[in-house]
XYZ file of C-alpha atoms in Angstrom:
441
model
C 48.254 81.216 140.967
C 48.194 81.146 137.147
C 44.656 80.822 135.772
C 43.652 78.647 132.827
C 43.751 81.495 130.301
C 47.271 82.484 131.372
C 48.423 78.828 131.182
C 47.044 78.550 127.646
C 48.776 81.787 126.625
C 52.045 80.555 128.098
C 51.670 77.199 126.322
C 51.032 78.883 122.960
C 54.006 81.213 123.480
C 56.247 78.236 124.289
C 55.094 76.273 121.270
C 55.527 79.312 119.027
C 59.035 79.945 120.342
C 59.947 76.295 120.029
C 58.599 76.218 116.525
C 60.566 79.313 115.596
C 63.718 77.834 117.061
C 63.167 74.592 115.204
C 62.521 76.509 112.024
C 65.702 78.494 112.600
C 67.725 75.342 113.049
C 66.092 73.842 110.019
C 66.876 76.893 107.902
C 70.468 76.926 109.123
C 70.759 73.250 108.205
C 69.214 73.932 104.833
C 71.684 76.771 104.226
C 74.610 74.515 105.075
C 73.219 71.786 102.892
C 72.686 74.251 100.049
C 76.276 75.457 100.419
C 77.561 71.909 100.165
C 75.198 71.030 97.359
C 76.277 74.003 95.269
C 79.282 73.115 93.154
C 82.368 75.268 93.644
C 83.322 77.508 90.745
C 86.727 75.896 90.999
C 85.015 72.639 89.994
C 82.886 74.107 87.238
C 79.998 75.461 89.284
C 78.535 78.979 89.029
C 80.438 81.881 90.570
C 79.042 83.246 93.808
C 80.043 86.823 92.970
C 78.373 88.137 89.827
C 77.093 91.603 90.807
C 78.869 94.539 89.121
C 81.342 96.395 91.331
C 80.339 99.827 90.061
C 81.183 102.470 92.671
C 81.134 100.016 95.582
C 84.892 100.358 96.128
C 85.529 103.753 94.538
C 88.082 105.957 96.280
C 88.735 108.828 96.560
C 85.276 110.338 96.350
C 85.282 113.924 95.147
C 82.178 115.947 94.377
C 81.065 119.421 93.447
C 82.765 121.062 96.452
C 86.154 119.738 95.379
C 85.540 120.575 91.725
C 84.608 124.177 92.519
C 87.583 124.613 94.865
C 90.010 123.447 92.183
C 88.291 125.518 89.485
C 88.618 128.631 91.631
C 92.358 128.026 91.935
C 92.735 127.515 88.206
C 90.978 130.818 87.619
C 92.837 132.644 90.396
C 96.131 130.893 91.257
C 97.307 131.650 94.799
C 98.445 130.056 98.056
C 95.419 131.206 100.005
C 93.994 127.711 100.484
C 96.805 126.571 102.796
C 96.230 128.618 105.951
C 92.462 127.889 106.162
C 93.156 124.181 105.747
C 95.727 124.233 108.555
C 93.345 126.192 110.793
C 90.484 123.741 110.184
C 92.819 120.806 110.837
C 94.015 122.295 114.124
C 90.409 122.845 115.200
C 89.345 119.309 114.289
C 92.196 117.708 116.254
C 92.302 120.441 118.933
C 96.060 120.775 118.475
C 98.016 124.002 119.048
C 100.387 123.704 116.062
C 99.969 122.102 112.632
C 101.828 122.353 109.328
C 100.744 121.155 105.895
C 103.385 119.490 103.713
C 103.883 118.392 100.141
C 103.383 114.742 101.175
C 103.354 112.433 104.176
C 107.040 111.594 103.830
C 108.040 115.255 104.153
C 105.720 115.641 107.154
C 107.413 112.663 108.841
C 110.889 113.906 107.949
C 110.171 117.356 109.389
C 108.690 115.808 112.529
C 111.778 113.687 113.165
C 114.086 116.620 112.369
C 112.265 118.555 115.096
C 113.474 116.046 117.687
C 116.998 117.533 117.505
C 118.513 114.276 118.760
C 122.235 113.421 118.764
C 123.478 111.250 115.906
C 123.091 107.577 116.668
C 119.804 108.024 118.526
C 117.358 105.171 117.968
C 113.579 105.123 117.563
C 111.610 101.952 118.258
C 109.457 101.094 115.246
C 107.863 97.951 113.875
C 109.810 96.361 111.033
C 106.375 95.383 109.682
C 105.662 98.884 108.406
C 106.595 101.390 105.688
C 109.983 102.928 104.881
C 108.655 106.495 104.527
C 109.756 107.849 107.926
C 113.390 106.850 107.413
C 114.451 108.096 103.995
C 115.120 111.607 105.321
C 115.851 111.237 109.061
C 118.780 108.892 108.389
C 120.580 112.060 107.201
C 120.131 113.486 110.707
C 121.756 110.411 112.261
C 118.458 108.972 113.566
C 118.254 105.184 113.293
C 115.267 102.808 113.525
C 115.437 100.105 116.192
C 113.213 97.424 114.693
C 110.696 95.547 116.828
C 107.973 92.952 116.273
C 104.210 93.257 115.938
C 101.185 91.699 117.585
C 99.979 89.274 114.863
C 96.323 89.868 115.809
C 96.500 93.626 115.162
C 99.569 93.916 112.850
C 100.640 96.850 115.059
C 103.779 97.421 117.107
C 104.115 95.128 120.128
C 104.575 96.965 123.433
C 106.028 93.796 124.959
C 108.658 93.536 122.242
C 109.518 97.220 122.689
C 110.450 96.430 126.274
C 112.728 93.594 125.187
C 114.596 95.695 122.623
C 115.154 98.851 124.657
C 118.777 100.087 124.535
C 120.608 103.065 126.010
C 120.417 104.769 122.615
C 116.639 104.484 122.234
C 115.067 107.928 122.585
C 111.563 107.397 121.252
C 108.818 105.180 119.825
C 107.040 105.606 116.494
C 103.551 104.098 116.392
C 101.984 103.272 113.009
C 98.268 102.365 112.952
C 98.295 99.586 110.368
C 95.441 99.750 107.846
C 93.304 101.855 110.174
C 93.511 99.759 113.356
C 94.812 101.973 116.186
C 97.908 101.002 118.120
C 97.566 100.482 121.861
C 98.317 104.143 122.417
C 97.476 104.076 126.128
C 99.981 101.269 126.760
C 102.596 102.928 124.543
C 102.096 106.229 126.358
C 102.535 104.535 129.735
C 105.689 102.778 128.525
C 107.103 106.015 127.096
C 106.518 107.858 130.379
C 108.015 104.996 132.390
C 111.213 104.926 130.298
C 111.493 108.637 129.520
C 110.920 108.139 125.787
C 109.359 110.451 123.208
C 106.105 109.094 121.787
C 105.637 109.810 118.074
C 102.814 108.868 115.704
C 102.657 108.030 112.022
C 98.904 108.303 111.494
C 98.920 107.872 107.728
C 96.435 104.967 107.792
C 94.140 106.205 110.550
C 92.604 109.655 109.999
C 89.731 109.927 112.473
C 90.472 106.735 114.407
C 90.595 106.908 118.205
C 91.513 105.088 121.408
C 89.314 105.642 124.452
C 87.720 108.570 122.622
C 91.083 110.304 122.064
C 91.927 110.842 118.406
C 94.914 109.139 116.833
C 97.508 111.864 116.283
C 96.916 113.531 119.652
C 98.600 110.913 121.856
C 102.222 111.611 121.007
C 104.403 114.677 121.356
C 104.315 114.926 117.542
C 102.406 113.177 114.767
C 102.246 113.101 110.981
C 99.701 112.110 108.346
C 99.811 111.269 104.654
C 97.054 112.719 102.460
C 97.890 110.616 99.410
C 94.875 109.718 97.268
C 94.340 106.259 98.763
C 94.279 107.463 102.376
C 91.129 107.918 104.508
C 91.515 111.675 103.932
C 92.724 111.984 100.317
C 94.143 115.174 98.791
C 95.768 113.303 95.852
C 99.116 114.218 97.436
C 99.918 116.004 100.679
C 100.825 115.620 104.327
C 100.165 117.162 107.709
C 102.188 117.265 110.919
C 100.967 118.209 114.403
C 102.890 119.457 117.424
C 102.146 120.151 121.069
C 105.314 122.172 121.664
C 106.099 125.469 119.954
C 109.822 124.687 119.781
C 109.139 121.445 117.880
C 106.823 123.247 115.486
C 109.270 126.059 114.720
C 112.202 123.736 114.143
C 110.139 121.451 111.889
C 108.706 124.342 109.886
C 112.157 125.891 109.393
C 113.412 122.627 107.913
C 111.153 122.933 104.881
C 109.613 126.423 104.676
C 111.992 129.278 103.836
C 109.247 131.912 103.925
C 107.782 131.213 107.377
C 110.458 131.889 110.041
C 109.624 135.596 109.814
C 106.179 134.743 111.215
C 107.635 133.285 114.430
C 107.676 135.332 117.659
C 110.650 137.651 118.263
C 112.155 135.280 120.827
C 112.210 132.296 118.452
C 115.729 130.921 117.848
C 114.590 130.021 114.306
C 113.324 133.436 113.224
C 116.789 134.432 111.957
C 116.637 131.683 109.290
C 113.966 133.477 107.284
C 114.501 133.217 103.495
C 117.029 130.404 103.789
C 115.531 127.988 106.301
C 117.503 124.715 106.312
C 117.445 123.919 102.633
C 114.098 122.192 102.158
C 110.982 123.344 100.352
C 108.112 121.178 101.504
C 105.102 123.474 101.103
C 101.850 121.721 100.238
C 100.424 122.416 96.789
C 97.460 124.822 97.087
C 95.211 122.432 95.145
C 96.025 119.653 97.590
C 95.195 122.015 100.442
C 91.867 122.838 98.796
C 91.013 119.175 98.294
C 92.175 118.264 101.792
C 90.048 121.008 103.354
C 86.953 119.744 101.513
C 87.667 116.163 102.536
C 88.291 117.093 106.176
C 84.710 118.376 106.361
C 83.507 114.967 105.161
C 85.944 112.788 107.126
C 83.572 111.700 109.893
C 80.750 111.055 107.426
C 82.974 108.973 105.156
C 84.479 107.013 108.050
C 81.075 106.278 109.576
C 79.740 104.857 106.318
C 82.859 102.874 105.416
C 83.304 101.452 108.924
C 79.663 100.346 109.032
C 79.937 98.582 105.667
C 83.185 96.752 106.384
C 82.572 96.016 110.059
C 79.223 94.546 109.030
C 80.882 92.361 106.402
C 83.625 91.250 108.777
C 81.204 90.284 111.535
C 79.468 87.945 109.120
C 82.737 86.470 107.878
C 84.038 85.960 111.417
C 81.270 83.415 111.992
C 83.334 81.035 109.869
C 85.819 78.854 111.767
C 89.402 80.110 111.663
C 88.619 83.481 110.050
C 89.143 86.792 111.878
C 89.534 90.477 111.079
C 92.396 92.564 112.452
C 91.708 92.931 116.163
C 90.719 96.300 117.601
C 89.827 96.587 121.277
C 86.247 97.541 122.185
C 87.465 100.972 123.389
C 89.009 101.695 119.989
C 87.343 103.169 116.932
C 89.116 101.878 113.873
C 88.875 103.187 110.313
C 89.623 101.466 107.007
C 92.437 102.182 104.571
C 92.984 100.449 101.218
C 92.791 96.780 102.274
C 90.468 94.828 104.519
C 92.947 92.450 106.149
C 91.592 89.112 107.346
C 93.560 86.467 109.236
C 93.233 82.725 108.717
C 94.003 80.129 111.369
C 94.636 77.161 109.075
C 94.212 74.629 111.882
C 90.746 75.916 112.814
C 89.765 76.538 109.196
C 90.890 73.037 108.241
C 92.358 74.295 105.000
C 95.585 75.998 103.855
C 95.425 79.731 103.185
C 96.526 79.319 99.577
C 93.743 76.839 98.879
C 91.179 79.208 100.382
C 92.401 82.125 98.290
C 92.412 80.032 95.110
C 88.833 78.889 95.707
C 87.620 82.388 96.596
C 89.197 83.858 93.460
C 87.371 81.272 91.365
C 84.128 82.419 93.020
C 84.772 85.987 91.841
C 86.120 87.464 95.080
C 88.866 90.057 94.711
C 91.256 88.462 97.190
C 94.946 87.754 97.593
C 97.351 86.445 100.167
C 98.867 89.359 102.055
C 102.452 89.523 103.215
C 104.682 92.457 104.055
C 108.391 92.698 103.381
C 109.826 93.612 106.768
C 112.039 96.683 106.579
C 115.180 95.265 108.129
C 115.630 92.870 105.199
C 115.825 95.592 102.537
C 119.339 96.473 101.281
C 118.738 100.135 102.189
C 118.581 99.229 105.881
C 121.588 96.876 105.783
C 124.263 98.857 103.928
C 126.575 100.962 106.064
C 127.160 103.806 103.583
C 123.645 105.157 104.081
C 123.655 105.339 107.885
C 125.329 106.936 110.891
C 125.312 103.368 112.122
C 123.537 100.486 110.445
C 120.162 99.611 111.977
C 120.468 96.474 114.098
C 119.112 93.243 112.677
C 116.315 92.278 115.078
C 116.605 88.588 114.253
C 113.473 86.459 114.260
C 110.235 88.404 114.438
C 107.700 85.695 115.203
C 104.685 88.015 115.192
C 105.567 89.367 111.759
C 106.144 85.849 110.430
C 102.800 84.697 111.789
C 100.990 87.648 110.202
C 102.584 86.872 106.846
C 101.485 83.235 107.117
C 97.908 84.076 108.017
C 96.844 87.308 106.293
C 94.652 87.688 103.240
C 93.356 90.901 101.708
C 90.037 91.901 100.180
C 89.081 95.425 99.077
C 87.232 97.806 101.341
C 83.692 98.807 100.458
C 83.254 102.582 100.298
C 79.626 102.724 99.127
C 76.572 100.649 99.942
C 76.417 97.531 97.767
C 74.173 95.046 99.600
C 73.967 92.525 96.750
C 77.736 92.483 96.210
C 78.457 92.238 99.937
C 75.962 89.387 100.286
C 77.673 87.618 97.397
C 81.084 88.055 99.045
C 79.700 86.442 102.189
C 78.106 83.672 100.130
C 81.436 82.993 98.395
C 83.255 82.606 101.718
C 80.474 80.405 103.114
C 80.503 78.280 99.953
C 84.257 77.709 100.193
C 84.046 76.916 103.910
C 81.224 74.435 103.228
C 83.576 72.508 100.941
C 86.621 72.584 103.189
C 86.866 68.854 103.607
C 86.784 68.220 99.885
C 89.284 71.013 99.182
C 91.634 69.729 101.870
C 91.614 66.249 100.326
C 92.297 67.621 96.885
C 95.088 69.829 98.254
């Protein structure tokens, strides 16, 4: 039985909780009312975003370690920075073979050359991606077979891969768009089921993972760009990773005339020392020095940047019809260049263009985001450049939906609580005036 004192304590606790809840509701109502009461900048009101940007979005971030590494090279020019960088990279990813390249494009080209596929072989790849893997491999007779994306993730659709499988398809190339990992487990299962080679273009996703397994370690081969905007920036550079020695040796021989002599005696590529296959794709030693310094800081940088932008996105996703790129709970995403948000105009009650216009007036650095799908470029449609012209995939409904819905804001790379709060306030202010904006529109 509850005694009088306990009943009184319970009553006070209930009243306190009820009062707090009522206060919370009241404050929420006040905030909404304040948002509506505040005049939009578009209509002559004050801007929501007034804090200076400063270093909030600065990238890349180099410090004394990078400065001293470059200074040492200027004083004593040599190629000695390359091997330690490759060794550290192999240890970080726990991969048996890695090779640094002059840029991400050359890393991808070497990786696809290593496949040694017959001319006319096709690789499944999203048309909603970059051209970089295909400039070189087309000369080997390898052809992209374009597929659609999942409009929630902007990544390659496993379901569409199944629909577009042909007898000539030999592999799949996964690209982790703006740091959101592909469904590598599902792609790996599909590749095993169909006897396909799984490849990775990890140029947006250094340090990202699926089920605790790092992006770049799921496929038979993978490649990264180290360009200055990437999550691991070396100003310019690339890295490729291989599980199989034969792939590594063939790829290295494509672009490194001085390395076949380092292969074991039984290597079929050792005899090509001093000529290789006509390429020279060695990474610049300064890029290797910068990349090595940045690799040591990769986890620290990712942790900070993910926390800042995930925190912002969670607040923005409270608004009707607004969502970040979707990453499953068992994925660890990273951020590269743009923070892509997706607008459901029906739920938001306002066209995307009207939202962007109003946000810009509030001082938000924002734009509509759309991607030119690869299969519509002349390069991919003209027969003289190809063993056979890549097939036109027809309507890509996922890609079209992404282009209708996506907007882009910058990623925050350093703590800027006032600026982030003002970004949130700007979005909330625009959403509070949706009805008025819709009528005007």
